[in-house]
Coordinates of C-alpha atoms and ligand atoms in Angstrom, one line a residue:
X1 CA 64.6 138.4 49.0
X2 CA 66.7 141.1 50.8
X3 CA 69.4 139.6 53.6
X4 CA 71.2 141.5 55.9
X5 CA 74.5 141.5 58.4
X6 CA 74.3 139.5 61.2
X7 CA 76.5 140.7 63.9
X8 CA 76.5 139.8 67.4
X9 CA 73.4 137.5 67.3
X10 CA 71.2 140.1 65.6
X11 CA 70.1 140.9 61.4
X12 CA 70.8 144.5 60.9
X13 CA 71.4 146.9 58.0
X14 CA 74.7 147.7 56.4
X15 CA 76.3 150.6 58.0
X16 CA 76.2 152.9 54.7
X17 CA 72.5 152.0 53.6
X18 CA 73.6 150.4 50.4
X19 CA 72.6 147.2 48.8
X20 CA 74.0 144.4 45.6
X21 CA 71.9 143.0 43.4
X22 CA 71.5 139.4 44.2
X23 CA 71.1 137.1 40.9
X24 CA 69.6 133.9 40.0
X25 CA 71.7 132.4 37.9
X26 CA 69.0 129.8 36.4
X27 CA 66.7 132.8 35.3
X28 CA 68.9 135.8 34.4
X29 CA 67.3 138.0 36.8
X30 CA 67.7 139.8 40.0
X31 CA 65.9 138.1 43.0
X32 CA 66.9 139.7 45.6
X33 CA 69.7 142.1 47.5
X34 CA 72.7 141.9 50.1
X35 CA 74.0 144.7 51.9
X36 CA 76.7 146.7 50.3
X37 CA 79.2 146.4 53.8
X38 CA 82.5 148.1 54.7
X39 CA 85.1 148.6 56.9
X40 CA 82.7 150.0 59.6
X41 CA 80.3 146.8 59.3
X42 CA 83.5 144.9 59.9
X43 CA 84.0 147.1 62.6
X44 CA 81.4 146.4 64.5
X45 CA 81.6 142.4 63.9
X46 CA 84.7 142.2 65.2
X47 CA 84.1 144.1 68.6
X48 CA 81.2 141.9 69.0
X49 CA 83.4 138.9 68.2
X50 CA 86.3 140.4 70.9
X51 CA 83.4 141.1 73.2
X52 CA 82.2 137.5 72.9
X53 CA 85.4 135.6 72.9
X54 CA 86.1 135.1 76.6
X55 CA 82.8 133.7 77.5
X56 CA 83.3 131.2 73.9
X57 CA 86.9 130.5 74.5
X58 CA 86.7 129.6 78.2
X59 CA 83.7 126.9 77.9
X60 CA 84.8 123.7 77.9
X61 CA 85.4 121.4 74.8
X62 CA 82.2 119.8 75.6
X63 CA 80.1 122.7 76.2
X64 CA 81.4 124.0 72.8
X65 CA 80.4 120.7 70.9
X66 CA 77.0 120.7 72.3
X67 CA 76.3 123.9 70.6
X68 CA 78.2 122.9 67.1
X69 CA 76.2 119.4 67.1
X70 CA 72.8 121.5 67.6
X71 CA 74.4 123.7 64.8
X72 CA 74.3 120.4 62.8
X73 CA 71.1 119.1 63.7
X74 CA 69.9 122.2 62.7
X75 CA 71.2 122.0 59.3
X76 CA 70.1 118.8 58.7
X77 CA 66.3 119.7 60.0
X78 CA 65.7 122.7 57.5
X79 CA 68.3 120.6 54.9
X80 CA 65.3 121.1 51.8
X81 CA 65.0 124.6 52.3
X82 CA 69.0 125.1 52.6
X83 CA 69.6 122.8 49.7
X84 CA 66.4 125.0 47.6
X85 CA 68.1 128.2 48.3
X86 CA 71.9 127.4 47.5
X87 CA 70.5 125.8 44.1
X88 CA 68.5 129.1 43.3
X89 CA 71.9 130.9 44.5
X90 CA 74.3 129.2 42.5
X91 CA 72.6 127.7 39.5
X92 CA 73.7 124.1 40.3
X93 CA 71.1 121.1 40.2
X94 CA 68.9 121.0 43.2
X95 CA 69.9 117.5 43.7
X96 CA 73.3 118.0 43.7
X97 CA 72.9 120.7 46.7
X98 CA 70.6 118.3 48.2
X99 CA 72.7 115.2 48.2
X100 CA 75.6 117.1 48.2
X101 CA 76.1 120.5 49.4
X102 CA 74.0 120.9 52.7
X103 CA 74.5 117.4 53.9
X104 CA 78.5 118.6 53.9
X105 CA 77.8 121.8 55.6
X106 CA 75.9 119.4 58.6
X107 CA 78.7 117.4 58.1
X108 CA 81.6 119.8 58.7
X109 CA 80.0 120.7 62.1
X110 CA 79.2 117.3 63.5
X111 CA 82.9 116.7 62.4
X112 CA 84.2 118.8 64.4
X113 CA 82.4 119.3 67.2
X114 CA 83.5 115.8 67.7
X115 CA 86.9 116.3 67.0
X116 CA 87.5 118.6 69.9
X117 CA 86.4 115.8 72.0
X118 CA 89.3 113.4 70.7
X119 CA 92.0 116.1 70.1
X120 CA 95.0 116.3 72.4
X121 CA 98.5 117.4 72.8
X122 CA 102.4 116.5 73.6
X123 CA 104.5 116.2 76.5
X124 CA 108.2 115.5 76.0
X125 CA 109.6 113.9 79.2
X126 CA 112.8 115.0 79.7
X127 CA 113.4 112.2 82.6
X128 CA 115.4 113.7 85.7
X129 CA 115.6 117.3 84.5
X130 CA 111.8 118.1 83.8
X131 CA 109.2 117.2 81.2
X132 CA 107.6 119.4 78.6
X133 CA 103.6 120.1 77.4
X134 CA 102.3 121.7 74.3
X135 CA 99.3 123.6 75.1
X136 CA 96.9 124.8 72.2
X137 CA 95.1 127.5 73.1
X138 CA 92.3 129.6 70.7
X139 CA 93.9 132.8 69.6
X140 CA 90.6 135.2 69.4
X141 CA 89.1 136.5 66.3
X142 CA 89.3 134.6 63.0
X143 CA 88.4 136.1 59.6
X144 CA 86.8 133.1 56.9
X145 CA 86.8 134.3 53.3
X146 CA 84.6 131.9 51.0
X147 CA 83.6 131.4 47.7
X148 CA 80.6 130.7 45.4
X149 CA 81.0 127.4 43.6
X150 CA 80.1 125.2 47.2
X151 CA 79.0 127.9 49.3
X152 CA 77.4 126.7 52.6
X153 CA 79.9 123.7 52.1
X154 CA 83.2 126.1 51.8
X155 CA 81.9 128.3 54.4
X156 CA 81.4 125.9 57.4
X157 CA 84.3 123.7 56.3
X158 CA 86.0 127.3 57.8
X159 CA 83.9 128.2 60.4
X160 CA 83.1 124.5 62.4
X161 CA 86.9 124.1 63.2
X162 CA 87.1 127.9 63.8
X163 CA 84.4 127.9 66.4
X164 CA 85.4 124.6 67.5
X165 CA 88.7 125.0 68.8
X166 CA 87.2 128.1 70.8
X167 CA 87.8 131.1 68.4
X168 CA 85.0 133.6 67.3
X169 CA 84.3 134.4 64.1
X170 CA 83.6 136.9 61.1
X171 CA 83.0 135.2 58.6
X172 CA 82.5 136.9 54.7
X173 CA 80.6 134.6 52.0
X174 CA 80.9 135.3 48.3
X175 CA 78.5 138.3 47.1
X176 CA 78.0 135.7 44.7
X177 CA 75.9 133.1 46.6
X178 CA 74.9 135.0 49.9
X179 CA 72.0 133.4 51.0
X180 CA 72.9 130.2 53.0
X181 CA 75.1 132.0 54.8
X182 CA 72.8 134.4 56.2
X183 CA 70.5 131.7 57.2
X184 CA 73.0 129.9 59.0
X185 CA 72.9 132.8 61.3
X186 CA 69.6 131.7 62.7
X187 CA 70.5 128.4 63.4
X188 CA 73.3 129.3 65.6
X189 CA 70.9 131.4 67.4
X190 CA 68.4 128.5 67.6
X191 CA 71.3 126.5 68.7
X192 CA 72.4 128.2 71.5
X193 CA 75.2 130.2 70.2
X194 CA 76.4 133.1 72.2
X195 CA 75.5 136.6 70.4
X196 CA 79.0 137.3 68.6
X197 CA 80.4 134.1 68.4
X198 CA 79.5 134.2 65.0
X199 CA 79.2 137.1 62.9
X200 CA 78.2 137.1 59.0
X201 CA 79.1 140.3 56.7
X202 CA 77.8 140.4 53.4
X203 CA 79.4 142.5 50.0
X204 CA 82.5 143.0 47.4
X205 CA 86.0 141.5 48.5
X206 CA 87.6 144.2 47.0
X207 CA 86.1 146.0 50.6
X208 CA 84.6 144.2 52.7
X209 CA 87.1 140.9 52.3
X210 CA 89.9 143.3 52.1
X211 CA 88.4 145.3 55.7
X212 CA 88.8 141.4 57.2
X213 CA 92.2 140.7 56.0
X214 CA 93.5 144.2 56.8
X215 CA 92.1 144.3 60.3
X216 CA 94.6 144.5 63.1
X217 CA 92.3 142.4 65.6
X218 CA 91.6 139.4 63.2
X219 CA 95.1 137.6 63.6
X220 CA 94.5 134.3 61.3
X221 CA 92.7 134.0 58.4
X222 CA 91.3 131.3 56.3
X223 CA 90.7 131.6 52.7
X224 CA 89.0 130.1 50.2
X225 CA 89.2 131.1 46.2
X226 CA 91.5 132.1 43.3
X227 CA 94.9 132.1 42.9
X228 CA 94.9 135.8 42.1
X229 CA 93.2 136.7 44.9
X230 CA 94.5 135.0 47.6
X231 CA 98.5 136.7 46.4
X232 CA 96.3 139.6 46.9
X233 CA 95.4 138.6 50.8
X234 CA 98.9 136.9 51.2
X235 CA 100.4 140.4 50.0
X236 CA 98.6 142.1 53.0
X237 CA 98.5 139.6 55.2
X238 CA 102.2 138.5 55.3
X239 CA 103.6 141.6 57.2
X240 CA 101.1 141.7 59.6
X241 CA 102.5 138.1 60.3
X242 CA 98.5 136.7 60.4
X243 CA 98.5 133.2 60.2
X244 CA 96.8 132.4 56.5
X245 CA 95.7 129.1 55.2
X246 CA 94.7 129.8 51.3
X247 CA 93.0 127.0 49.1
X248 CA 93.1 128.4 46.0
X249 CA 92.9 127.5 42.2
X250 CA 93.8 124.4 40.1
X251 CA 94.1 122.7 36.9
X252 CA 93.8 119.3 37.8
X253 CA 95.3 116.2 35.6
X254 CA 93.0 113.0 35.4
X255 CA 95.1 110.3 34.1
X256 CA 94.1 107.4 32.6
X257 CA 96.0 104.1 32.1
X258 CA 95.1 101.7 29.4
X259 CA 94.4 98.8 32.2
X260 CA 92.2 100.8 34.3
X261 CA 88.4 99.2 34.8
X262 CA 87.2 100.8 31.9
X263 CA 83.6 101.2 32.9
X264 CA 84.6 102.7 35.8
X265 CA 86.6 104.8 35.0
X266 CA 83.9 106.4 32.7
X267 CA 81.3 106.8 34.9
X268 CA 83.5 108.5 37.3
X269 CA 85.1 110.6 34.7
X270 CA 81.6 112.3 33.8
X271 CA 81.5 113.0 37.2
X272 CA 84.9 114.5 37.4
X273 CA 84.7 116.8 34.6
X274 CA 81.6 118.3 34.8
X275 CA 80.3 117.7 38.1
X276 CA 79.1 121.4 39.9
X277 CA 78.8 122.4 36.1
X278 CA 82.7 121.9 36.9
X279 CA 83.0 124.7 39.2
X280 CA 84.6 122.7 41.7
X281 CA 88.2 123.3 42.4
X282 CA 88.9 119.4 42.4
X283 CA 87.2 118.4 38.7
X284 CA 89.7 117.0 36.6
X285 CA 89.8 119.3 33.8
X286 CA 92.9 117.5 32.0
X287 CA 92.6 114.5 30.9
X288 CA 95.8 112.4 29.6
X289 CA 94.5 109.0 28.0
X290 CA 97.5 106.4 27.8
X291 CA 97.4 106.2 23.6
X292 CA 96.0 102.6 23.5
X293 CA 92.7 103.1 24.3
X294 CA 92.6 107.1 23.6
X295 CA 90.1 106.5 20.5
X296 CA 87.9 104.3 22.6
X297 CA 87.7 106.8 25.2
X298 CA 87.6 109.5 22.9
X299 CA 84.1 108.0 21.3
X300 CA 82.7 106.9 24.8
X301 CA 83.4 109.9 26.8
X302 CA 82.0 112.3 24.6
X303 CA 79.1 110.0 23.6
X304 CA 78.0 109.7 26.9
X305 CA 78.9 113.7 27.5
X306 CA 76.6 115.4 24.1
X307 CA 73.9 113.4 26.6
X308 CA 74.0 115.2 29.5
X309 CA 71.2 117.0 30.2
X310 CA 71.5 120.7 30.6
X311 CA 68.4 122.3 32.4
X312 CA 66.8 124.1 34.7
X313 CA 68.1 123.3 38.2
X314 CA 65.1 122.0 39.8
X315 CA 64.5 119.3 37.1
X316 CA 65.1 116.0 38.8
X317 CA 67.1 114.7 35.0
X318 CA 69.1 118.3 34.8
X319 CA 73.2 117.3 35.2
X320 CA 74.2 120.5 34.5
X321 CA 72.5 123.6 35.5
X322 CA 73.7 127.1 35.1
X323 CA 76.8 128.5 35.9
X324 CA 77.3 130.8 38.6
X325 CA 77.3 134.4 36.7
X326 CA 76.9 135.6 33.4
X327 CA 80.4 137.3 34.2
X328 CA 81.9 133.7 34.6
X329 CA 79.9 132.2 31.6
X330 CA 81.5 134.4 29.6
X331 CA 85.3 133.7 30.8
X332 CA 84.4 130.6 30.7
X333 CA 83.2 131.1 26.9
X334 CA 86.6 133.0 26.3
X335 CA 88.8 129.9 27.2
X336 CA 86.4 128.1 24.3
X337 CA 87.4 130.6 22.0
X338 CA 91.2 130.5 23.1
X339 CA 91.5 126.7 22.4
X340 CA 90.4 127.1 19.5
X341 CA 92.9 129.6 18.1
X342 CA 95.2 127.6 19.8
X343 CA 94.4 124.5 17.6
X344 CA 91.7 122.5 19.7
X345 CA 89.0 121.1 18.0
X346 CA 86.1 120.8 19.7
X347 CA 84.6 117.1 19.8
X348 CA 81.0 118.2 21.6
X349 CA 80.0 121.4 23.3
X350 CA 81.5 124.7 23.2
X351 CA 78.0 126.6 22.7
X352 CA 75.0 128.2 25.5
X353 CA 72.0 126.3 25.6
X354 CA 68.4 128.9 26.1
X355 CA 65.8 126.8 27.8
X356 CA 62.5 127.8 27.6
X357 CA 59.9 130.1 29.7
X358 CA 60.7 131.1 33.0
X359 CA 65.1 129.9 31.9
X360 CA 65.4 131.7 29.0
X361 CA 67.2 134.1 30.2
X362 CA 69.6 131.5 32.7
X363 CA 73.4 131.2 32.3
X364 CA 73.6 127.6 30.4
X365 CA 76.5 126.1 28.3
X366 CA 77.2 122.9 27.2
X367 CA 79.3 120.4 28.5
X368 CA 83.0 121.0 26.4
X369 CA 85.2 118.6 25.5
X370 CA 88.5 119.5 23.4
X371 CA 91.2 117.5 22.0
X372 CA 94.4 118.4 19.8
X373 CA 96.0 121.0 22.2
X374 CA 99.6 121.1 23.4
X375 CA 99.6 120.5 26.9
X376 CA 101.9 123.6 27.1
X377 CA 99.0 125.9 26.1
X378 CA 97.5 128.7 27.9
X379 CA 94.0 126.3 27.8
X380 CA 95.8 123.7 29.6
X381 CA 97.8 125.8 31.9
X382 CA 95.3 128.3 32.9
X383 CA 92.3 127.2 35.4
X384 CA 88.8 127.6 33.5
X385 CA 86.5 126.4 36.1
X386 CA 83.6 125.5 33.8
X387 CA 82.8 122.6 32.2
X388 CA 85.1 122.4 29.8
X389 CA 88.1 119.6 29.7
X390 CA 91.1 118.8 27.2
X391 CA 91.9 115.4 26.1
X392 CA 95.4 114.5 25.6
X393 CA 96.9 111.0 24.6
X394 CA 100.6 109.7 26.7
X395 CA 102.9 106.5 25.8
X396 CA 105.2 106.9 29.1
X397 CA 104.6 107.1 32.5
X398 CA 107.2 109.9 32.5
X399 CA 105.4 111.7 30.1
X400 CA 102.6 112.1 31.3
X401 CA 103.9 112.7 34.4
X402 CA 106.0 115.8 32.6
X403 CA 102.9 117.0 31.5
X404 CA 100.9 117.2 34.4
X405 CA 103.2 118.7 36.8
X406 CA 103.8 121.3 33.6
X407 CA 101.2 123.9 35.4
X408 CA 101.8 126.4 38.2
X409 CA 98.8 124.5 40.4
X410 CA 99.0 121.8 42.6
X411 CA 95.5 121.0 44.0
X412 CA 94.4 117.5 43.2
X413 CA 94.7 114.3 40.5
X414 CA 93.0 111.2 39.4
X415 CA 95.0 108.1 38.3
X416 CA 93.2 105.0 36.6
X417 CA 95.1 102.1 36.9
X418 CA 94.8 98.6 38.3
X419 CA 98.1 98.0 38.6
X420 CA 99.2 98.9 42.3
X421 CA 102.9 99.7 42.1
X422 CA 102.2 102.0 39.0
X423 CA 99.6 103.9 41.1
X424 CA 102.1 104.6 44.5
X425 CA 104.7 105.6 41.8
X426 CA 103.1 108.0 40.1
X427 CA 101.1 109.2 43.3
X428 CA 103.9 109.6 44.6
X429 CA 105.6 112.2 42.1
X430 CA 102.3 113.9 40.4
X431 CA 102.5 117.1 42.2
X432 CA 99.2 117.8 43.7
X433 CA 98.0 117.8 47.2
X434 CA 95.3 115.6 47.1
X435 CA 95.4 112.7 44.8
X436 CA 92.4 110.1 44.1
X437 CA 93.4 106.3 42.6
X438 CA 90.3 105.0 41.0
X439 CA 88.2 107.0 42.5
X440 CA 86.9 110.9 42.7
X441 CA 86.2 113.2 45.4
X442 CA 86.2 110.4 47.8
X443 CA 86.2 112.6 51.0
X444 CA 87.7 111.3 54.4
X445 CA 87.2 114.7 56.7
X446 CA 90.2 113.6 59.0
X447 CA 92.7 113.6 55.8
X448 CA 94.8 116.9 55.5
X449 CA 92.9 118.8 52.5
X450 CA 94.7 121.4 50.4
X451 CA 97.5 122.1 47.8
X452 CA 101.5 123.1 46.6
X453 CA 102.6 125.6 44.3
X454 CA 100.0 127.8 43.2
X455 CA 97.0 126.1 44.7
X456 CA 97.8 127.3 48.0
X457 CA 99.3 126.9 51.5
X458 CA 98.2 125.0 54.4
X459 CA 96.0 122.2 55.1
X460 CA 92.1 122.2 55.8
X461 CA 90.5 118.9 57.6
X462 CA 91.4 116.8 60.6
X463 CA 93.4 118.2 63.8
X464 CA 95.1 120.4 61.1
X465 CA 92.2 122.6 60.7
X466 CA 92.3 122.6 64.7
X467 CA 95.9 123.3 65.2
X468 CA 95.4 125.9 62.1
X469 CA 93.2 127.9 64.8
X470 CA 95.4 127.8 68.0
X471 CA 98.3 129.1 69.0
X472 CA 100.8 126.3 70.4
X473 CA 103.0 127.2 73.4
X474 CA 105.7 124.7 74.8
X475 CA 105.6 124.9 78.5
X476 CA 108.8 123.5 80.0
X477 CA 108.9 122.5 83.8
X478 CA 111.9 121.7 86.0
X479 CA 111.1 118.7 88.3
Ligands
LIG1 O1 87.0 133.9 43.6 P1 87.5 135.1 44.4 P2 85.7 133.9 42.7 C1 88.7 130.3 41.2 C2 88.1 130.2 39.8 C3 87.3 131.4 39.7 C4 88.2 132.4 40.4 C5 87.5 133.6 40.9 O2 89.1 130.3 38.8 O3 87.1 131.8 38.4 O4 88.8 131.7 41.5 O5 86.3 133.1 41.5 C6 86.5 137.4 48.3 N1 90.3 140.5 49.6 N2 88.0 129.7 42.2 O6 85.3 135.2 42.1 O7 87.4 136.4 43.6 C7 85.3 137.3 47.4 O8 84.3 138.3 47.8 C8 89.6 139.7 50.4 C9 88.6 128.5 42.8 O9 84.7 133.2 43.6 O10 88.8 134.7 44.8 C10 84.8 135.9 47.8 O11 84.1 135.9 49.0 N3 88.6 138.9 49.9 C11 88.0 128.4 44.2 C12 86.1 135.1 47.9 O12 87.1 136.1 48.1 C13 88.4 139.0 48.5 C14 86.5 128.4 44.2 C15 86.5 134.3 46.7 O13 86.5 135.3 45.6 C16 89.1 139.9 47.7 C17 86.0 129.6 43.6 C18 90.1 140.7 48.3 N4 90.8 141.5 47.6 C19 86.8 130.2 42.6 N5 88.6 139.7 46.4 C20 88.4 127.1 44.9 N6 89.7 126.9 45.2 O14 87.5 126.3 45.2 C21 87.6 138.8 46.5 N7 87.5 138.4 47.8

């Protein structure tokens, strides 16, 4: 299954005649190839985005959302063989990317092709001496950098409010997981979607993500991925004064209070650590049990965890299918190792699973849970991104509180507790962006998504996303 560019409306070739290997992850083996772009496949996407921009930034609002809502219906009308393909991309349980994934990407365009209809803007009446407006207005060419964990998900939650607040696009999906992306290409055609509105190249970051961010004509971008690399993009970015919204890493704290709903709590939990095979920016990957009920939770959690079933990703009972790359399972197995010189002992997990016949050869590991580390450890300060967590028990609010604002991220938490003053309080000071009471990955598309410290700047979601992609003027008029 070889995919190609799609620039301007049309599928074409990479400019140098070189291909990737595409793998799927479940099997072990090559299925198919993506072009091997560069700066001169970027080239041409952004003069077809320039070319395209007046006629996309000049429609009206409404025009614009007509398109983006056909772009949703069209989503949601081939949503099995979207949901087949990310799952044979990525590794993760068909399920999951059919009651998870795709419905999001539909999602993130209905959402904001509607927003556009609601959005609107200041004046500051001055009274006698003149009043002011703020006009937003698109700014032309936006580059979206995406990653492989959610794919399609990641890649519209860029694009929709891109294209939506009357920018054009080139957009760059992880070489990873290609193959959504390029068939989203011909549902903008179906939808309507002026040639070079939208314009997908495929191939390494290193080149073709470093081509976008470099490029004098693409003035914002907005990234999705690790730490590491976004300091890479901000490092090019900054002088050329681009406007860059980076969601990066994290290394979440879940924290549990001994009068939380028990049950609950558990159930989510599961969910939280190892949902995605935890490849999911947002899993809770450290989890601080107040010290009353950390042996009850110890024996619960990881009873209900050794029973996860880890299979092939079209098996309706799988939870946790393969991870993304053999490259990856094998970071991921590193950090395994590393707790354990550290002093970790490993309660259940830790080892690859070989299924059999056609999944012998996938990329499986087991679900991974560890206890007995400090929380000052490179395993609990470093982002693993599997599905591996740490369990760590806390007397004081202020502990724990120490202990999870110890790392350089700031992306998301989880607090368990039924007692409501405790949970504005320590809301309140845990220092993460986005921050979940009693629940996980409750997802409100209006709220202002992202983190501080290392896990980013900016915000994703809402009228941010929209204000993200215009440039605001203040226009101030004597009466
Ligand atoms: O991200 P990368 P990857 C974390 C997680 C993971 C690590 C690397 O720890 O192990 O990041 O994952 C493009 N200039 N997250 O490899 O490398 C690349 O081609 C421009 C957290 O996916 O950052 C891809 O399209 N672009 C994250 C995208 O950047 C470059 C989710 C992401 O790749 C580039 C995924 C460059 N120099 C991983 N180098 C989250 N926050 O959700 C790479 N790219």
């Amino acid at each position: 299954m070889d995919i190609q560019n799609f620039i301007n409306g049309q599928y074409v070739d990479p400019a140098g005649g070189t291909w990737l290997d595409n793998y799927d992850p479940s099997r072990g083996k090559v299925y198919g190839r993506i072009p091997d772009s560069d700066e001169r496949d970027v080239q041409k996407a952004v003069d077809a985005a320039k070319a395209a921009f007046p006629i996309w930034s000049s429609m009206s609002a409404q025009q614009r959302s007509e398109i983006l809502i056909k772009v949703s219906k069209g989503i949601e009308a081939r949503l099995p063989e979207l949901a087949a393909a990310e799952s044979r991309d990525n590794g993760k349980p068909l399920k999951l990317a059919t009651r998870v994934d795709i419905p999001r990407a539909r999602d993130n365009f209905a959402f904001f092709a509607t927003a556009i209809l609601h959005d609107s803007s200041d004046t500051h009446d001055m009274g006698e001496s003149g009043f002011n407006y703020t006009l937003r207005r698109p700014i032309g060419v936006a580059g979206c950098i995406s990653p492989w964990n959610l794919p399609l998900y990641l890649f519209t939650w860029k694009i929709a409010p891109a294209l939506a607040s009357g920018n054009t696009v080139v957009a760059k999906p992880s070489e990873v997981t290609p193959v959504t992306a390029a068939l989203l290409g011909e549902i903008c055609n179906e939808a309507g979607m002026p040639a070079g509105v939208l314009n997908i190249i495929h191939g390494l970051g290193g080149k073709v993500g470093a081509a976008i961010t470099e490029h004098p004509e693409i003035p914002m971008l907005s990234f999705t991925g690790g730490t590491v690399t976004g300091q890479t993009i901000a490092r090019t970015a900054a002088p050329m004064f681009k406007k860059l919204s980076l969601e990066l890493g994290g290394k979440n704290p879940n924290i549990i209070f001994a009068d939380c709903d028990f049950d609950e709590m558990l159930k989510t939990t599961v969910q939280s650590s190892f949902a995605n095979q935890g490849q999911i920016c947002l899993c809770g990957s450290r989890i601080f049990i107040e010290r009353p009920i950390y042996e009850k939770f110890k024996e619960a959690f990881v009873e209900r965890v050794s029973q996860l079933t880890v299979g092939a990703p079209t098996d309706d009972n799988t939870k946790i299918g393969a991870l993304v790359s053999m490259p990856h399972l094998e970071k991921v197995e590193s950090y395994i190792k590393l707790a354990e010189e550290e002093g970790g002992t490993i309660l259940t997990g830790g080892e690859r699973v070989q299924l059999e016949g056609e999944f012998s050869e996938g990329y499986y590991l087991r679900p991974t849970v560890i206890e007995g580390l400090e929380y000052t450890c490179r395993t609990n300060q470093e982002e693993i991104f599997g599905p591996v967590v740490t369990l760590t028990p806390f007397d004081t609010e202020e502990e724990v509180l120490n202990m999870a604002n110890s790392t350089s991220y700031g992306l998301a938490a989880t607090i368990w507790t039924s007692d409501l003053k405790k949970a504005h309080r320590v809301g309140s000071k845990v220092e993460s962006g986005i921050v979940w009471v009693n629940c996980w990955l409750v997802r409100d598309l209006r709220t202002p998504f992202g983190g501080m410290k290392n896990s980013g700047v900016g915000r994703e979601g809402g009228f941010e996303a929209l204000h993200f992609f215009t440039e605001t003027r203040n226009i101030c008029i004597k009466l």
